[in-house]
Amino acid sequence: MKKKLLKSLVELTGNPISSGILRHLSASRLSKPLIKTYSKAYKIDESIMEYPREHYDSLQAFFTRNLKSEARPFNTSPEILISPSDGQLSSYGRVEDGHQFTIKGHTYSINEIFMDEKRASTYKNGWYFVFYLSPADYHHFHYPADGTVINRYALGTKSYPVNTLGLTYGDKPFETNYRLITELATNYDKLALVKVGALNVNSVQLYSSSKDAKKGEDFGYFSFGSTILLFVAGGSHFSATIQEKGSIHVGDPIGQWQQ
């Protein structure tokens, strides 16, 4: 019963009242007794956490935990694109008909995601990857390649869920939710990381405004379960190397540029 209640709390809809209650409860020291139950309910691998469970003073602190430095190794070869997060690679492929891709029966337009046709044009006929971070996952995001941050901006104001239910029955949350977009210029192509907020507009946190992007570097985190859309510019010598959708970790190779 306690597990079911906890899961229901974490997986609440985007209602502003319920999400506000969840936000304040999870950040309170009163939530500390829930950490053990949370960890067991979601089968958290505590062996790779930076600190033991008892170190965290609130459910929120535990949710946004760091990992041990050696927990997520990655390929340092510059031509290899790596996963920016843990979670589920729920979809990937080419951006079709120049500007569209489909997830859970919904067709999305990159023009709507970027809310600017000129900005979106960089990624027409390119590649997209969708990473869903559940309550069980490590919630930090890392740079998938070396490069320079050339744009960083926020769009949207809503906060609907981005889990399977939200994607299936929601109002295209990738086009409407609050999202923080970071665009990188690499030695090969431009990349865009679209970090989609869930439950509240403050759910995406960045560490700094530095323009240096170092492959594998942790540069922010989600306060609640969320999603990352990664776009690779069109017209390039890039191809996906990952073979199937499913569980993925930060640093796992997902694609490669031809030399």
Coordinates of C-alpha atoms in Angstrom, one line a residue:
M1 CA 0.0 0.0 0.0
K2 CA 2.8 2.4 0.9
K3 CA 4.6 1.6 -2.4
K4 CA 1.4 2.3 -4.4
L5 CA 0.8 5.6 -2.6
L6 CA 4.4 6.7 -3.2
K7 CA 4.3 5.8 -6.9
S8 CA 1.0 7.7 -7.2
L9 CA 2.6 10.8 -5.7
V10 CA 5.6 10.7 -8.0
E11 CA 3.5 10.1 -11.1
L12 CA 0.9 12.8 -10.5
T13 CA -0.5 14.7 -13.5
G14 CA 0.5 18.3 -14.4
N15 CA -2.3 19.8 -12.3
P16 CA -0.6 22.9 -10.7
I17 CA -2.1 22.2 -7.2
S18 CA -1.0 18.6 -7.1
S19 CA 2.4 19.3 -8.6
G20 CA 2.9 22.2 -6.1
I21 CA 2.1 19.9 -3.1
L22 CA 4.5 17.3 -4.5
R23 CA 7.3 19.8 -5.0
H24 CA 7.0 21.2 -1.4
L25 CA 6.6 17.8 0.2
S26 CA 9.5 16.2 -1.6
A27 CA 11.9 19.1 -0.7
S28 CA 10.9 19.0 3.0
R29 CA 12.8 17.1 5.6
L30 CA 9.5 15.4 6.4
S31 CA 10.0 13.4 3.3
K32 CA 13.2 11.8 4.5
P33 CA 11.4 8.7 5.9
L34 CA 10.1 8.0 2.4
I35 CA 13.5 7.6 0.8
K36 CA 14.0 4.0 1.8
T37 CA 10.6 3.1 0.5
Y38 CA 11.2 5.1 -2.7
S39 CA 14.5 3.3 -3.3
K40 CA 13.0 -0.1 -2.9
A41 CA 9.8 0.7 -4.9
Y42 CA 11.9 1.8 -7.9
K43 CA 14.8 -0.6 -7.4
I44 CA 17.4 2.1 -7.2
D45 CA 21.0 0.8 -7.5
E46 CA 22.5 2.3 -4.4
S47 CA 25.9 0.9 -5.0
I48 CA 26.7 3.6 -7.6
M49 CA 25.4 6.6 -5.7
E50 CA 27.9 9.3 -4.6
Y51 CA 26.7 9.0 -1.0
P52 CA 24.9 6.3 1.0
R53 CA 21.1 6.7 1.3
E54 CA 21.3 8.1 4.9
H55 CA 23.2 11.1 3.6
Y56 CA 20.1 12.6 1.9
D57 CA 17.8 14.9 3.9
S58 CA 14.8 14.9 1.6
L59 CA 13.2 12.9 -1.2
Q60 CA 14.2 15.7 -3.6
A61 CA 17.8 15.5 -2.6
F62 CA 17.8 11.7 -3.1
F63 CA 16.0 12.1 -6.4
T64 CA 18.6 14.5 -7.8
R65 CA 21.5 12.5 -6.4
N66 CA 24.9 12.3 -8.1
L67 CA 26.7 9.1 -9.0
K68 CA 30.2 7.9 -8.3
S69 CA 32.6 9.4 -10.9
E70 CA 33.4 5.9 -12.3
A71 CA 29.8 4.8 -12.6
R72 CA 29.2 6.0 -16.2
P73 CA 32.3 5.5 -18.4
F74 CA 32.1 6.7 -22.0
N75 CA 33.9 6.6 -25.4
T76 CA 36.1 9.7 -25.7
S77 CA 36.5 9.4 -29.5
P78 CA 35.2 12.7 -31.0
E79 CA 33.3 11.0 -33.8
I80 CA 31.2 9.0 -31.3
L81 CA 27.9 10.6 -30.1
I82 CA 26.9 9.4 -26.6
S83 CA 23.7 9.3 -24.7
P84 CA 23.2 12.5 -22.6
S85 CA 21.2 10.7 -19.9
D86 CA 20.1 7.5 -18.2
G87 CA 16.6 6.3 -18.9
Q88 CA 14.7 4.7 -21.8
L89 CA 15.6 5.4 -25.4
S90 CA 11.9 5.5 -26.4
S91 CA 12.3 6.6 -30.0
Y92 CA 14.9 7.5 -32.6
G93 CA 15.3 7.9 -36.3
R94 CA 15.3 10.4 -39.1
V95 CA 13.3 13.6 -39.1
E96 CA 10.8 12.7 -41.9
D97 CA 9.5 14.9 -44.7
G98 CA 12.0 17.5 -43.7
H99 CA 10.5 18.4 -40.3
Q100 CA 8.4 15.6 -38.7
F101 CA 8.7 12.6 -36.5
T102 CA 6.2 10.4 -34.7
I103 CA 6.1 9.3 -31.0
K104 CA 3.2 7.4 -29.4
G105 CA 1.0 8.0 -32.3
H106 CA 1.5 11.8 -32.3
T107 CA 3.3 13.5 -35.2
Y108 CA 5.6 16.3 -34.0
S109 CA 7.0 19.2 -36.0
I110 CA 10.4 20.5 -35.2
N111 CA 9.1 23.9 -36.2
E112 CA 6.7 23.7 -33.2
I113 CA 9.3 22.3 -30.9
F114 CA 11.7 25.2 -31.6
M115 CA 8.9 27.7 -32.2
D116 CA 11.1 29.2 -34.9
E117 CA 11.3 27.9 -38.5
K118 CA 14.8 29.3 -39.0
R119 CA 16.2 27.7 -35.9
A120 CA 14.4 24.4 -36.8
S121 CA 15.7 24.4 -40.3
T122 CA 19.1 23.3 -39.1
Y123 CA 17.7 20.0 -38.0
K124 CA 15.5 19.2 -41.1
N125 CA 16.2 15.8 -42.5
G126 CA 18.5 15.2 -39.5
W127 CA 18.3 12.7 -36.7
Y128 CA 16.3 12.6 -33.4
F129 CA 16.6 10.6 -30.2
V130 CA 14.1 10.7 -27.3
F131 CA 15.2 9.8 -23.8
Y132 CA 12.6 9.3 -21.1
L133 CA 13.8 9.6 -17.5
S134 CA 11.5 7.8 -15.1
P135 CA 11.4 8.3 -11.3
A136 CA 13.8 5.3 -11.0
D137 CA 16.5 6.9 -13.1
Y138 CA 19.6 9.1 -12.4
H139 CA 18.3 12.6 -13.4
H140 CA 21.4 14.5 -14.4
F141 CA 22.1 15.3 -18.1
H142 CA 25.6 15.4 -19.7
Y143 CA 27.0 16.8 -22.9
P144 CA 26.9 14.1 -25.6
A145 CA 29.9 15.6 -27.5
D146 CA 32.6 18.2 -27.3
G147 CA 31.7 21.6 -28.6
T148 CA 30.6 25.2 -27.9
V149 CA 27.2 26.3 -26.6
I150 CA 25.9 28.7 -29.3
N151 CA 22.3 29.1 -28.1
R152 CA 20.5 28.5 -24.8
Y153 CA 16.8 29.5 -24.4
A154 CA 13.6 28.5 -22.8
L155 CA 10.2 28.0 -24.4
G156 CA 6.7 27.0 -23.2
T157 CA 4.9 27.4 -19.9
K158 CA 2.8 24.3 -19.3
S159 CA 3.9 21.3 -17.2
Y160 CA 2.1 18.2 -18.4
P161 CA 3.5 14.7 -17.7
V162 CA 5.9 13.2 -20.2
N163 CA 5.5 9.6 -19.2
T164 CA 3.8 7.0 -21.5
L165 CA 0.3 8.1 -20.4
G166 CA 1.1 11.8 -21.0
L167 CA 2.6 11.2 -24.4
T168 CA -0.3 9.0 -25.5
Y169 CA -3.2 11.1 -24.2
G170 CA -1.7 14.5 -23.6
D171 CA -1.7 17.6 -25.8
K172 CA 1.7 17.0 -27.5
P173 CA 3.7 17.9 -24.5
F174 CA 7.0 18.2 -26.4
E175 CA 5.5 21.2 -28.3
T176 CA 3.7 22.8 -25.3
N177 CA 5.7 22.0 -22.1
Y178 CA 8.3 24.2 -20.6
R179 CA 11.6 23.3 -22.3
L180 CA 15.1 24.5 -22.1
I181 CA 17.0 24.2 -25.3
T182 CA 20.8 24.1 -25.6
E183 CA 22.4 24.1 -29.0
L184 CA 26.0 23.1 -29.6
A185 CA 28.4 23.6 -32.4
T186 CA 30.7 20.5 -32.6
N187 CA 33.6 19.7 -35.0
Y188 CA 31.1 17.7 -37.1
D189 CA 27.6 19.2 -36.7
K190 CA 25.2 21.3 -34.7
L191 CA 23.3 19.5 -32.0
A192 CA 20.2 20.5 -30.0
L193 CA 19.4 19.1 -26.5
V194 CA 15.7 19.9 -25.7
K195 CA 15.2 19.3 -22.0
V196 CA 11.5 19.0 -21.5
G197 CA 10.2 19.9 -18.0
A198 CA 7.6 17.8 -16.2
L199 CA 5.1 18.9 -13.4
N200 CA 6.5 22.4 -13.0
V201 CA 8.5 25.0 -15.0
N202 CA 11.4 25.0 -12.5
S203 CA 12.1 21.3 -13.0
V204 CA 15.1 21.9 -15.3
Q205 CA 18.2 23.1 -13.5
L206 CA 21.6 24.2 -15.1
Y207 CA 24.8 24.6 -13.2
S208 CA 26.3 27.5 -15.1
S209 CA 26.2 29.7 -18.2
S210 CA 29.5 28.5 -19.5
K211 CA 29.8 28.1 -23.3
D212 CA 32.3 25.3 -23.1
A213 CA 30.8 21.9 -23.6
K214 CA 33.0 18.9 -22.6
K215 CA 31.9 15.5 -23.7
G216 CA 30.5 13.5 -20.7
E217 CA 30.4 16.5 -18.4
D218 CA 27.4 16.8 -16.1
F219 CA 25.8 20.2 -16.8
G220 CA 22.4 20.1 -15.1
Y221 CA 19.5 18.0 -13.8
F222 CA 15.8 17.5 -13.7
S223 CA 13.9 18.0 -10.4
F224 CA 11.2 15.5 -11.6
G225 CA 11.1 12.7 -14.1
S226 CA 11.3 14.2 -17.6
T227 CA 12.5 13.8 -21.2
I228 CA 15.4 14.9 -23.4
L229 CA 15.1 15.3 -27.2
L230 CA 18.4 15.2 -28.9
F231 CA 18.6 16.5 -32.5
V232 CA 21.5 16.1 -35.0
A233 CA 21.7 18.6 -37.9
G234 CA 20.6 17.4 -41.3
G235 CA 22.8 17.0 -44.3
S236 CA 25.7 15.4 -42.5
H237 CA 27.6 12.2 -42.5
F238 CA 26.1 11.0 -39.3
S239 CA 24.2 7.7 -38.7
A240 CA 22.7 6.1 -35.6
T241 CA 24.7 3.1 -34.4
I242 CA 22.4 1.9 -31.6
Q243 CA 20.4 -1.1 -32.7
E244 CA 17.2 -0.9 -30.6
K245 CA 15.1 1.1 -28.2
G246 CA 15.2 0.4 -24.5
S247 CA 17.2 1.0 -21.4
I248 CA 20.2 3.3 -21.8
H249 CA 22.9 5.0 -19.6
V250 CA 24.8 8.2 -19.8
G251 CA 27.9 7.6 -22.1
D252 CA 26.5 4.7 -24.1
P253 CA 27.3 5.3 -27.8
I254 CA 24.3 6.1 -30.0
G255 CA 25.7 7.3 -33.2
Q256 CA 28.8 8.2 -35.2
W257 CA 30.1 10.7 -37.7
Q258 CA 32.1 9.4 -40.7
Q259 CA 35.6 10.7 -40.8

